[in-house]
Short mmCIF file of C-alpha atoms and ligand atoms in Angstrom, two decimals:
data_model
loop_
_atom_site.label_atom_id
_atom_site.label_comp_id
_atom_site.label_asym_id
_atom_site.label_seq_id
_atom_site.Cartn_x
_atom_site.Cartn_y
_atom_site.Cartn_z
CA MET A 27 16.25 16.52 -23.73
CA SER A 28 14.74 14.74 -26.54
CA SER A 29 13.63 16.75 -29.23
CA SER A 30 10.36 14.31 -29.71
CA VAL A 31 8.88 15.93 -26.32
CA ALA A 32 7.83 19.68 -26.44
CA HIS A 33 7.84 21.24 -22.95
CA SER A 34 5.93 24.26 -21.93
CA SER A 35 3.97 26.12 -18.98
CA ASP A 36 0.44 26.00 -18.30
CA ALA A 37 -1.35 28.95 -16.66
CA THR A 38 -0.39 27.78 -13.24
CA GLY A 39 3.37 27.62 -14.11
CA ALA A 40 3.21 23.60 -13.88
CA ALA A 41 5.17 21.93 -16.31
CA SER A 42 3.33 20.34 -19.08
CA ALA A 43 4.37 18.32 -22.10
CA GLU A 44 3.19 17.22 -25.23
CA PRO A 45 4.61 13.70 -26.43
CA ALA A 46 4.96 13.17 -29.98
CA GLY A 47 4.02 9.65 -29.59
CA SER A 48 2.68 7.84 -26.33
CA TRP A 49 4.90 8.02 -23.32
CA LEU A 50 5.26 4.50 -23.05
CA ASP A 51 6.53 4.18 -26.46
CA LEU A 52 9.21 7.15 -26.01
CA GLY A 53 10.11 5.53 -22.89
CA SER A 54 10.90 2.38 -24.08
CA ARG A 55 13.66 3.81 -26.20
CA TYR A 56 15.74 4.35 -23.02
CA ILE A 57 13.84 2.66 -20.26
CA ALA A 58 13.67 -1.05 -20.28
CA GLY A 59 10.05 -1.87 -20.64
CA GLY A 60 9.10 1.85 -20.63
CA VAL A 61 8.27 2.23 -17.13
CA VAL A 62 10.27 2.26 -13.92
CA SER A 63 8.06 0.03 -11.78
CA LEU A 64 6.41 -2.97 -13.54
CA ASN A 65 2.96 -2.15 -11.80
CA ARG A 66 2.80 1.03 -13.64
CA LYS A 67 2.07 -0.28 -17.02
CA VAL A 68 -1.60 -0.29 -17.26
CA GLU A 69 -4.15 0.20 -19.80
CA PRO A 70 -5.42 3.01 -20.46
CA THR A 71 -2.39 4.74 -20.14
CA VAL A 72 -2.64 8.55 -19.22
CA ASN A 73 0.21 10.78 -19.52
CA PHE A 74 0.00 12.64 -16.37
CA VAL A 75 2.39 15.80 -16.13
CA SER A 76 1.29 17.50 -13.06
CA ALA A 77 -0.56 17.02 -9.76
CA SER A 78 -1.95 19.24 -6.79
CA GLY A 79 -4.03 18.54 -3.96
CA SER A 80 -6.68 15.74 -4.99
CA ARG A 81 -6.28 16.36 -8.60
CA LEU A 82 -4.00 15.17 -11.61
CA ARG A 83 -3.66 16.79 -14.71
CA ASP A 84 -2.63 15.15 -18.05
CA HIS A 85 -0.71 16.47 -21.15
CA LEU A 86 -4.01 17.66 -22.79
CA GLY A 87 -4.68 19.79 -19.68
CA ARG A 88 -7.44 17.36 -18.77
CA GLU A 89 -8.10 16.92 -14.87
CA TYR A 90 -8.74 13.85 -13.00
CA ILE A 91 -10.15 13.36 -9.43
CA ASP A 92 -7.20 11.20 -8.12
CA TYR A 93 -7.98 7.83 -5.93
CA HIS A 94 -4.73 6.05 -6.98
CA ALA A 95 -2.60 8.26 -4.90
CA ALA A 96 0.43 6.73 -6.74
CA PHE A 97 -0.32 3.37 -4.87
CA ALA A 98 -1.33 5.52 -1.46
CA PRO A 99 1.40 7.84 -0.17
CA HIS A 100 -0.34 11.00 -0.55
CA LEU A 101 -2.33 11.28 2.46
CA LEU A 102 -2.56 14.95 2.61
CA GLY A 103 -2.97 15.47 -1.21
CA HIS A 104 -0.30 16.00 -3.88
CA ASN A 105 2.24 18.75 -3.64
CA GLU A 106 0.93 19.87 -0.30
CA PRO A 107 2.23 23.41 0.22
CA ALA A 108 3.21 22.68 3.67
CA ILE A 109 5.44 19.59 3.02
CA ASN A 110 7.15 21.30 -0.17
CA GLN A 111 7.95 24.16 1.84
CA ALA A 112 9.52 22.06 4.67
CA VAL A 113 11.56 20.23 1.91
CA GLN A 114 12.58 23.84 0.48
CA ASP A 115 13.49 25.19 3.77
CA ALA A 116 15.78 22.07 4.68
CA ILE A 117 17.69 22.71 1.44
CA ALA A 118 17.88 26.33 2.36
CA GLN A 119 19.08 25.46 5.69
CA ARG A 120 21.84 23.37 3.97
CA TRP A 121 20.64 20.10 5.31
CA SER A 122 22.48 17.63 3.49
CA LEU A 123 23.48 13.97 3.50
CA MET A 124 26.44 14.10 6.09
CA GLY A 125 27.10 10.46 6.10
CA SER A 126 28.69 10.52 9.38
CA GLY A 127 27.09 10.07 12.97
CA THR A 128 23.44 11.32 13.11
CA THR A 129 21.70 14.60 12.42
CA PRO A 130 19.04 16.53 14.51
CA TRP A 131 16.42 15.94 11.89
CA GLU A 132 16.90 12.32 12.19
CA VAL A 133 16.74 12.32 15.98
CA ARG A 134 13.64 14.52 15.64
CA LEU A 135 11.80 12.22 12.89
CA ALA A 136 12.74 8.96 15.15
CA GLU A 137 11.20 10.80 18.18
CA LEU A 138 8.09 11.57 16.33
CA LEU A 139 7.73 8.04 15.09
CA CYS A 140 8.22 6.57 18.58
CA GLU A 141 5.75 9.12 20.03
CA SER A 142 3.26 8.38 17.40
CA VAL A 143 3.00 4.67 17.42
CA PRO A 144 3.23 3.13 20.90
CA SER A 145 4.72 -0.20 19.64
CA LEU A 146 7.86 1.36 18.29
CA GLU A 147 10.43 1.74 21.11
CA ARG A 148 13.38 2.09 18.53
CA VAL A 149 13.30 2.66 14.84
CA GLN A 150 15.76 2.53 11.96
CA ILE A 151 14.80 4.65 8.66
CA THR A 152 15.32 3.33 5.31
CA ASN A 153 14.24 4.70 1.74
CA THR A 154 11.62 2.33 0.87
CA GLY A 155 9.07 -0.24 2.20
CA SER A 156 10.93 -3.19 0.62
CA GLU A 157 13.93 -2.40 2.59
CA ALA A 158 12.26 -2.12 5.67
CA THR A 159 10.26 -5.59 5.16
CA ALA A 160 13.75 -7.19 4.20
CA HIS A 161 15.34 -5.92 7.39
CA ALA A 162 12.25 -7.03 9.45
CA ILE A 163 12.80 -10.66 7.95
CA ARG A 164 16.60 -10.62 8.53
CA LEU A 165 16.22 -9.46 12.01
CA SER A 166 13.42 -12.03 12.69
CA ARG A 167 15.64 -14.72 11.54
CA ALA A 168 18.64 -13.66 13.60
CA TRP A 169 16.39 -13.25 16.88
CA THR A 170 14.88 -16.56 16.72
CA ASP A 171 17.79 -18.32 14.84
CA ARG A 172 15.00 -20.05 12.52
CA ASP A 173 14.94 -19.49 8.62
CA ASP A 174 11.06 -20.13 7.72
CA ILE A 175 8.63 -17.41 7.62
CA ILE A 176 4.75 -17.04 7.05
CA LEU A 177 3.44 -14.51 4.65
CA ILE A 178 -0.16 -13.95 3.56
CA LEU A 179 -1.87 -14.93 0.13
CA GLY A 180 -3.03 -11.46 -1.43
CA GLY A 181 -0.48 -9.48 0.54
CA TYR A 182 2.48 -7.59 -1.06
CA ASN A 183 5.33 -6.63 1.14
CA GLY A 184 7.84 -5.62 -1.58
CA TRP A 185 9.98 -6.74 -4.38
CA HIS A 186 12.87 -8.73 -2.72
CA ASN A 187 13.42 -12.47 -3.16
CA GLU A 188 11.60 -13.69 0.30
CA VAL A 189 8.26 -11.69 -0.55
CA ALA A 190 7.93 -11.34 -4.52
CA ARG A 191 5.21 -13.62 -4.99
CA ALA A 192 2.40 -13.21 -7.26
CA VAL A 193 -0.37 -10.77 -5.31
CA MET A 194 -3.52 -11.87 -7.35
CA PRO A 195 -2.89 -15.10 -8.76
CA THR A 196 -5.64 -16.85 -10.67
CA LEU A 197 -7.54 -19.74 -9.27
CA ASP A 198 -5.73 -22.20 -11.58
CA GLN A 199 -2.32 -21.01 -10.35
CA VAL A 200 -2.87 -21.00 -6.63
CA GLY A 201 -5.20 -23.99 -6.46
CA PRO A 202 -8.60 -24.21 -4.57
CA ARG A 203 -8.72 -23.08 -0.88
CA VAL A 204 -7.05 -25.77 1.66
CA SER A 205 -7.58 -25.29 5.18
CA PRO A 206 -5.55 -26.00 7.20
CA GLY A 207 -2.71 -25.65 4.79
CA GLU A 208 -0.50 -23.69 2.83
CA TYR A 209 -0.08 -22.37 -0.96
CA ARG A 210 2.63 -22.53 -3.26
CA PHE A 211 5.23 -19.43 -3.46
CA LEU A 212 4.54 -18.45 -7.09
CA PRO A 213 7.43 -16.11 -7.79
CA LEU A 214 6.62 -12.71 -9.16
CA SER A 215 10.21 -12.68 -10.65
CA ALA A 216 12.45 -14.66 -12.58
CA GLY A 217 15.91 -15.27 -10.52
CA ILE A 218 14.76 -16.00 -6.92
CA PRO A 219 16.18 -19.18 -5.83
CA GLU A 220 14.13 -21.98 -4.82
CA SER A 221 16.27 -22.37 -1.71
CA THR A 222 14.45 -19.16 -0.63
CA THR A 223 11.05 -19.73 -1.70
CA ARG A 224 11.31 -23.23 0.16
CA ARG A 225 11.49 -21.22 3.33
CA VAL A 226 8.42 -19.00 2.60
CA HIS A 227 5.00 -20.56 3.62
CA LEU A 228 1.72 -18.61 2.49
CA VAL A 229 -1.58 -18.99 4.12
CA ASN A 230 -4.75 -17.28 3.70
CA PHE A 231 -5.81 -14.17 5.70
CA ASN A 232 -8.04 -14.64 8.64
CA ASP A 233 -7.14 -18.45 8.63
CA LEU A 234 -5.61 -19.20 11.99
CA GLU A 235 -5.71 -22.67 11.94
CA SER A 236 -3.22 -22.69 8.62
CA VAL A 237 -0.89 -20.44 10.78
CA GLU A 238 -0.75 -22.81 13.41
CA TYR A 239 -0.29 -25.71 11.11
CA VAL A 240 2.48 -24.31 9.37
CA MET A 241 4.16 -23.30 12.80
CA ARG A 242 3.97 -26.81 14.03
CA ARG A 243 5.58 -28.16 10.94
CA HIS A 244 8.25 -25.35 10.41
CA PRO A 245 10.62 -23.65 12.72
CA THR A 246 9.20 -20.20 11.96
CA ALA A 247 11.06 -17.01 12.45
CA CYS A 248 8.24 -14.53 11.71
CA VAL A 249 4.75 -13.83 10.45
CA LEU A 250 5.00 -10.78 8.13
CA THR A 251 1.15 -9.56 7.40
CA GLU A 252 -0.51 -6.39 6.39
CA PRO A 253 -3.05 -5.93 9.30
CA VAL A 254 -5.46 -5.04 6.55
CA LEU A 255 -4.94 -6.62 3.08
CA GLN A 256 -4.58 -3.30 1.07
CA ASN A 257 -3.00 -4.89 -2.13
CA ILE A 258 -6.17 -6.71 -3.12
CA GLY A 259 -8.53 -4.12 -2.29
CA VAL A 260 -9.37 -3.87 1.10
CA VAL A 261 -9.85 -7.15 3.14
CA LEU A 262 -10.37 -6.57 6.86
CA PRO A 263 -9.33 -8.79 9.60
CA GLU A 264 -12.23 -10.70 11.37
CA PRO A 265 -12.85 -10.19 14.80
CA GLY A 266 -10.25 -12.13 16.85
CA TYR A 267 -7.98 -12.64 14.12
CA LEU A 268 -5.12 -10.31 14.86
CA GLU A 269 -5.41 -11.12 18.28
CA GLY A 270 -5.05 -14.81 17.49
CA LEU A 271 -2.25 -14.22 15.48
CA ARG A 272 -0.47 -12.75 18.49
CA GLY A 273 -1.51 -15.44 20.78
CA LEU A 274 0.12 -17.91 17.96
CA CYS A 275 3.37 -15.90 17.65
CA ASP A 276 3.67 -15.83 21.67
CA ARG A 277 2.89 -19.65 22.00
CA PHE A 278 5.72 -20.61 19.09
CA GLY A 279 8.09 -17.68 20.02
CA VAL A 280 7.50 -16.40 16.45
CA VAL A 281 7.98 -12.79 15.81
CA LEU A 282 4.78 -10.71 14.87
CA VAL A 283 5.91 -8.02 11.93
CA PHE A 284 3.01 -5.87 10.99
CA ASP A 285 3.52 -4.58 7.36
CA GLU A 286 2.07 -1.03 7.95
CA VAL A 287 3.39 0.55 4.67
CA LYS A 288 -0.20 1.04 3.39
CA THR A 289 -2.23 1.06 6.51
CA GLY A 290 0.32 3.14 8.58
CA PHE A 291 -0.49 6.74 9.21
CA ARG A 292 -3.39 6.49 6.79
CA THR A 293 -5.78 4.54 9.10
CA ALA A 294 -4.93 6.64 12.08
CA LEU A 295 -1.78 8.30 13.57
CA GLY A 296 -1.10 4.93 15.63
CA GLY A 297 -1.28 2.82 12.51
CA TYR A 298 -3.90 -0.08 12.33
CA GLN A 299 -2.26 -1.61 15.28
CA GLY A 300 -3.48 1.33 17.42
CA VAL A 301 -7.13 0.89 16.16
CA ALA A 302 -6.96 -2.82 16.44
CA GLY A 303 -5.40 -2.83 20.05
CA ILE A 304 -2.68 -5.22 18.89
CA LYS A 305 1.09 -4.85 19.82
CA PRO A 306 3.39 -6.43 17.00
CA ASP A 307 6.97 -7.05 17.96
CA LEU A 308 8.11 -5.20 14.89
CA SER A 309 6.28 -2.79 12.50
CA VAL A 310 7.22 -1.67 9.17
CA PHE A 311 6.02 1.81 7.74
CA GLY A 312 6.64 3.65 4.25
CA LYS A 313 4.20 5.54 1.70
CA ALA A 314 2.20 8.10 3.80
CA VAL A 315 4.72 8.66 6.54
CA ALA A 316 6.60 11.31 4.11
CA ASN A 317 3.50 12.17 1.94
CA GLY A 318 5.06 10.99 -1.18
CA PHE A 319 8.72 11.43 -0.76
CA PRO A 320 10.78 8.18 -0.48
CA MET A 321 10.92 6.52 3.08
CA GLY A 322 10.66 3.46 5.09
CA VAL A 323 10.43 2.79 8.58
CA ILE A 324 11.20 -0.31 10.57
CA GLY A 325 10.75 -0.30 14.46
CA GLY A 326 9.48 -2.09 17.38
CA ARG A 327 10.61 -3.50 20.64
CA ALA A 328 14.00 -2.22 21.94
CA ASP A 329 15.35 -5.63 22.85
CA LEU A 330 14.84 -7.04 19.10
CA MET A 331 15.95 -3.52 17.61
CA ALA A 332 19.00 -3.66 19.83
CA ARG A 333 20.29 -6.24 17.40
CA PHE A 334 21.06 -3.67 15.10
CA HIS A 335 24.02 -2.51 17.19
CA ASP A 336 24.80 -5.78 19.31
CA PRO A 337 28.45 -5.67 20.49
CA ASP A 338 28.79 -9.37 19.38
CA PRO A 339 29.36 -9.23 15.72
CA ALA A 340 27.77 -12.66 15.49
CA LYS A 341 24.64 -11.47 16.71
CA ARG A 342 24.49 -8.13 14.74
CA VAL A 343 22.20 -7.41 12.01
CA LEU A 344 23.30 -5.01 9.42
CA ILE A 345 21.63 -1.90 8.78
CA ALA A 346 23.14 0.18 6.20
CA GLY A 347 22.39 2.51 3.36
CA THR A 348 23.80 5.67 1.83
CA TYR A 349 20.72 7.40 1.51
CA ASN A 350 18.89 6.29 4.72
CA ALA A 351 16.62 9.16 6.21
CA HIS A 352 17.73 11.36 3.62
CA PRO A 353 17.36 14.91 4.54
CA VAL A 354 14.71 15.79 1.78
CA SER A 355 12.55 12.95 2.80
CA SER A 356 13.27 13.40 6.54
CA ALA A 357 12.08 17.08 6.42
CA ALA A 358 8.91 15.74 4.37
CA ALA A 359 8.26 13.18 7.32
CA ILE A 360 8.71 15.51 9.97
CA ALA A 361 6.50 17.98 8.35
CA THR A 362 3.85 15.35 7.71
CA LEU A 363 4.05 13.84 11.09
CA GLU A 364 3.82 17.08 12.89
CA ARG A 365 0.72 18.15 10.86
CA LEU A 366 -0.95 14.81 11.83
CA ARG A 367 0.03 15.33 15.52
CA ALA A 368 -0.83 18.72 15.76
CA ASN A 369 -3.99 18.60 13.90
CA ASP A 370 -4.73 14.81 14.37
CA SER A 371 -8.40 14.92 14.64
CA ALA A 372 -8.98 17.74 11.93
CA VAL A 373 -7.13 15.71 9.21
CA TYR A 374 -8.26 12.44 10.16
CA GLY A 375 -11.85 13.76 10.97
CA HIS A 376 -11.87 15.28 7.27
CA ILE A 377 -10.75 12.36 5.62
CA GLU A 378 -13.23 10.11 7.52
CA THR A 379 -16.15 12.43 6.61
CA ARG A 380 -15.27 12.59 3.03
CA ALA A 381 -14.70 8.78 2.51
CA ALA A 382 -17.83 7.89 4.57
CA ARG A 383 -19.90 10.15 2.34
CA LEU A 384 -18.45 8.36 -0.82
CA GLU A 385 -18.95 4.99 0.74
CA ALA A 386 -22.66 5.73 1.51
CA GLY A 387 -23.02 7.27 -2.12
CA LEU A 388 -21.69 4.29 -3.62
CA ASN A 389 -23.71 1.98 -1.65
CA ALA A 390 -26.93 3.86 -2.71
CA ILE A 391 -25.89 3.88 -6.44
CA TYR A 392 -25.14 0.20 -6.57
CA GLU A 393 -28.63 -0.76 -4.84
CA GLU A 394 -30.29 1.87 -7.20
CA PHE A 395 -28.85 -0.04 -9.95
CA ASP A 396 -29.49 -3.47 -8.34
CA VAL A 397 -25.95 -4.24 -8.70
CA PRO A 398 -24.44 -6.68 -5.80
CA ALA A 399 -21.68 -4.89 -4.47
CA VAL A 400 -19.87 -4.18 -1.05
CA VAL A 401 -17.92 -0.87 -0.46
CA ALA A 402 -15.14 -2.37 1.96
CA ARG A 403 -13.13 0.53 3.92
CA ASN A 404 -10.39 1.17 6.01
CA ALA A 405 -10.53 4.82 7.06
CA SER A 406 -9.34 6.42 3.80
CA ALA A 407 -8.62 3.33 1.84
CA PHE A 408 -11.76 1.57 0.08
CA CYS A 409 -12.42 -0.85 -2.74
CA THR A 410 -15.70 -1.86 -4.12
CA TYR A 411 -16.22 -5.69 -4.60
CA PHE A 412 -18.97 -6.57 -6.82
CA MET A 413 -20.01 -9.51 -4.94
CA ASP A 414 -22.90 -10.14 -1.95
CA HIS A 415 -20.46 -9.80 1.09
CA ALA A 416 -17.15 -8.18 2.26
CA PRO A 417 -14.21 -10.64 1.29
CA VAL A 418 -12.26 -12.32 4.00
CA ASP A 419 -9.17 -13.83 1.66
CA TRP A 420 -8.11 -14.01 -1.56
CA HIS A 421 -9.99 -17.25 -2.51
CA ASP A 422 -13.23 -15.45 -1.53
CA ILE A 423 -12.56 -12.72 -3.96
CA LEU A 424 -11.42 -15.09 -6.67
CA ASN A 425 -14.73 -17.24 -6.30
CA HIS A 426 -17.17 -14.33 -6.03
CA HIS A 427 -15.82 -11.04 -7.16
CA ASP A 428 -17.04 -9.66 -10.57
CA PHE A 429 -13.48 -8.81 -12.04
CA GLU A 430 -14.80 -7.97 -15.68
CA LEU A 431 -17.27 -5.38 -14.23
CA ASP A 432 -14.56 -3.73 -11.68
CA ARG A 433 -12.23 -3.24 -14.48
CA ARG A 434 -14.59 -1.88 -17.00
CA LEU A 435 -15.99 0.41 -14.36
CA ARG A 436 -12.55 1.77 -13.74
CA VAL A 437 -11.85 2.55 -17.24
CA ALA A 438 -15.29 4.23 -17.72
CA LEU A 439 -14.26 6.32 -14.65
CA ILE A 440 -10.95 7.37 -16.20
CA GLU A 441 -13.00 8.46 -19.12
CA ARG A 442 -15.33 10.88 -16.94
CA GLY A 443 -12.13 12.42 -15.09
CA VAL A 444 -11.99 10.13 -12.09
CA TYR A 445 -8.62 8.28 -11.70
CA ALA A 446 -9.26 5.01 -10.22
CA PHE A 447 -6.27 2.62 -11.01
CA PRO A 448 -7.54 0.48 -13.80
CA LEU A 449 -6.75 -3.01 -12.52
CA ALA A 450 -9.44 -4.93 -10.77
CA CYS A 451 -9.38 -4.99 -6.88
CA LYS A 452 -6.72 -2.26 -6.57
CA GLN A 453 -7.53 -0.09 -3.16
CA ASN A 454 -8.67 3.51 -3.80
CA SER A 455 -7.26 6.28 -1.19
CA VAL A 456 -9.11 9.34 -0.29
CA SER A 457 -6.77 12.36 0.78
CA ALA A 458 -7.09 15.21 3.11
CA ALA A 459 -7.29 17.36 -0.02
CA HIS A 460 -10.48 15.75 -1.43
CA SER A 461 -13.43 17.98 -1.24
CA GLU A 462 -16.91 17.47 -0.92
CA ASP A 463 -17.54 18.54 -4.39
CA ASP A 464 -14.84 16.03 -5.53
CA ILE A 465 -16.73 13.43 -3.74
CA ASP A 466 -19.99 14.28 -5.20
CA GLN A 467 -18.52 14.58 -8.88
CA THR A 468 -17.14 11.20 -8.33
CA LEU A 469 -20.59 9.75 -7.60
CA HIS A 470 -21.95 11.46 -10.27
CA ALA A 471 -19.34 10.20 -12.48
CA THR A 472 -19.99 6.39 -11.16
CA ARG A 473 -23.57 6.80 -11.72
CA ASP A 474 -22.97 7.89 -15.51
CA ALA A 475 -20.49 5.35 -15.84
CA LEU A 476 -22.67 2.48 -14.46
CA ASP A 477 -25.59 3.48 -16.40
CA HIS A 478 -23.84 3.31 -19.69
CA LEU A 479 -21.88 0.04 -18.89
CA LEU A 480 -25.15 -1.70 -18.00
CA LYS A 481 -26.95 -0.26 -20.95
CA ASP A 482 -24.10 -1.57 -23.10
CA TRP A 483 -24.28 -4.89 -21.63
CA SER A 484 -28.11 -5.16 -22.11
CA ARG A 485 -27.83 -4.30 -25.84
CA ASP A 486 -24.92 -6.86 -26.14
CA ALA A 487 -27.31 -9.36 -24.58
CA LEU A 488 -30.03 -8.60 -27.12
C1 PLP B 530 2.02 -3.40 2.24
C2 PLP B 530 3.28 -3.02 1.56
N1 PLP B 530 4.39 -3.38 2.05
C3 PLP B 530 5.59 -3.05 1.39
C4 PLP B 530 5.50 -2.15 0.16
C5 PLP B 530 6.70 -2.03 -0.39
O1 PLP B 530 7.04 -0.68 -0.42
P1 PLP B 530 8.07 0.13 -1.51
O2 PLP B 530 7.31 0.06 -2.72
O3 PLP B 530 8.38 1.56 -0.81
O4 PLP B 530 9.25 -0.82 -1.32
C6 PLP B 530 4.39 -1.81 -0.35
C7 PLP B 530 4.34 -1.24 -1.79
O5 PLP B 530 3.13 -1.29 -2.24
C8 PLP B 530 3.36 -2.32 0.34
O6 PLP B 530 2.06 -1.97 -0.15
#
């Protein structure tokens, strides 16, 4: 270990560390760019060293009520004892990566997944959501014998070539709203071949006319969409939208893929699809399914999924991965799902009560300060938009949201011990570990932060 980082233990035994400089600076000596996932580089940078339940702790021992949840996996809270115990038990029982045949825990996990989400007739298990969306696209292409795909502007579906487009492009980058019509794929990465992006068609959320427009012009393999856009906050489907998508996919022979990496198991045991009453052909899950341990899931109709083991090599779709269904992640996922299933209404009921209290409290504060704002919420996920209506798509947000107030408020909250990711429009997550006291402290911090921000602004205006 580098001598520039002094390690110690706090009273709870949790590791804490005092960096001689900023972690980002230290990390940059060895880690290209200092962070291992580009979106973790934000200002202000907080040096987190431990986490428990709803709380994060930094290297100076300061606590933060966490609404970031590491981009959403921690549905039951950080270091949930029952999940950690399940992982420890699995190791004690010598569960290991066997790499041959299947294991009882893989079978149990698959059974739990299929029993929890009605559209999952068969599943496959990966390590990440990105792997699962890549498989969903390839499977759809193999099934339909078509190459083009439809994605949603403002959606995020992973880092691989087909889906790595700008999630929050500026109006200059994306251009004004077109309907019906499609938007340019703005690569989020260098190195993506034009031959790939040509096959990808981007339309706005809640815009069925544009979906039909693309389907009429291009032989489309799949529509891959989050059922609620939760990478630009929380943008809910309008009544009839998901039904309309289902209808268009049926009409044009297109595979409907719901990316429930964020909504899955967070909204309800059966995913957002269960709440909406829509059955996609394929679904993809991740994040909350293993409460913070790495896992991705692809599943759906048995006839489509059968392509993963088609006896005809020309039709077979490859599924492979040394670490697929790793025992540590599998143990965590089994424990998470058993907890959610055994105690379904208690966990979801608890989260709903806390999230609703927060939503009502935030709305009251914005009203008190006469700040136009809407708290958009899908179960545990919420986002405040500083505009006079709940947004329907990314253009709506670009045209109406006060990004500067959003960003400044997040920074002011961090200063007051509430960790809202400091990037405008990022979704916040309530977990089962959040207490009523956490919610009330959050509301207190929000009132104080807003009060200071508005006073600063009115002073500046003088
Ligand atoms: C909706 C959605 N799909 C897919 C992914 C990719 O998942 P992973 O980061 O596990 O590869 C994410 C990650 O944020 C996501 O939000």
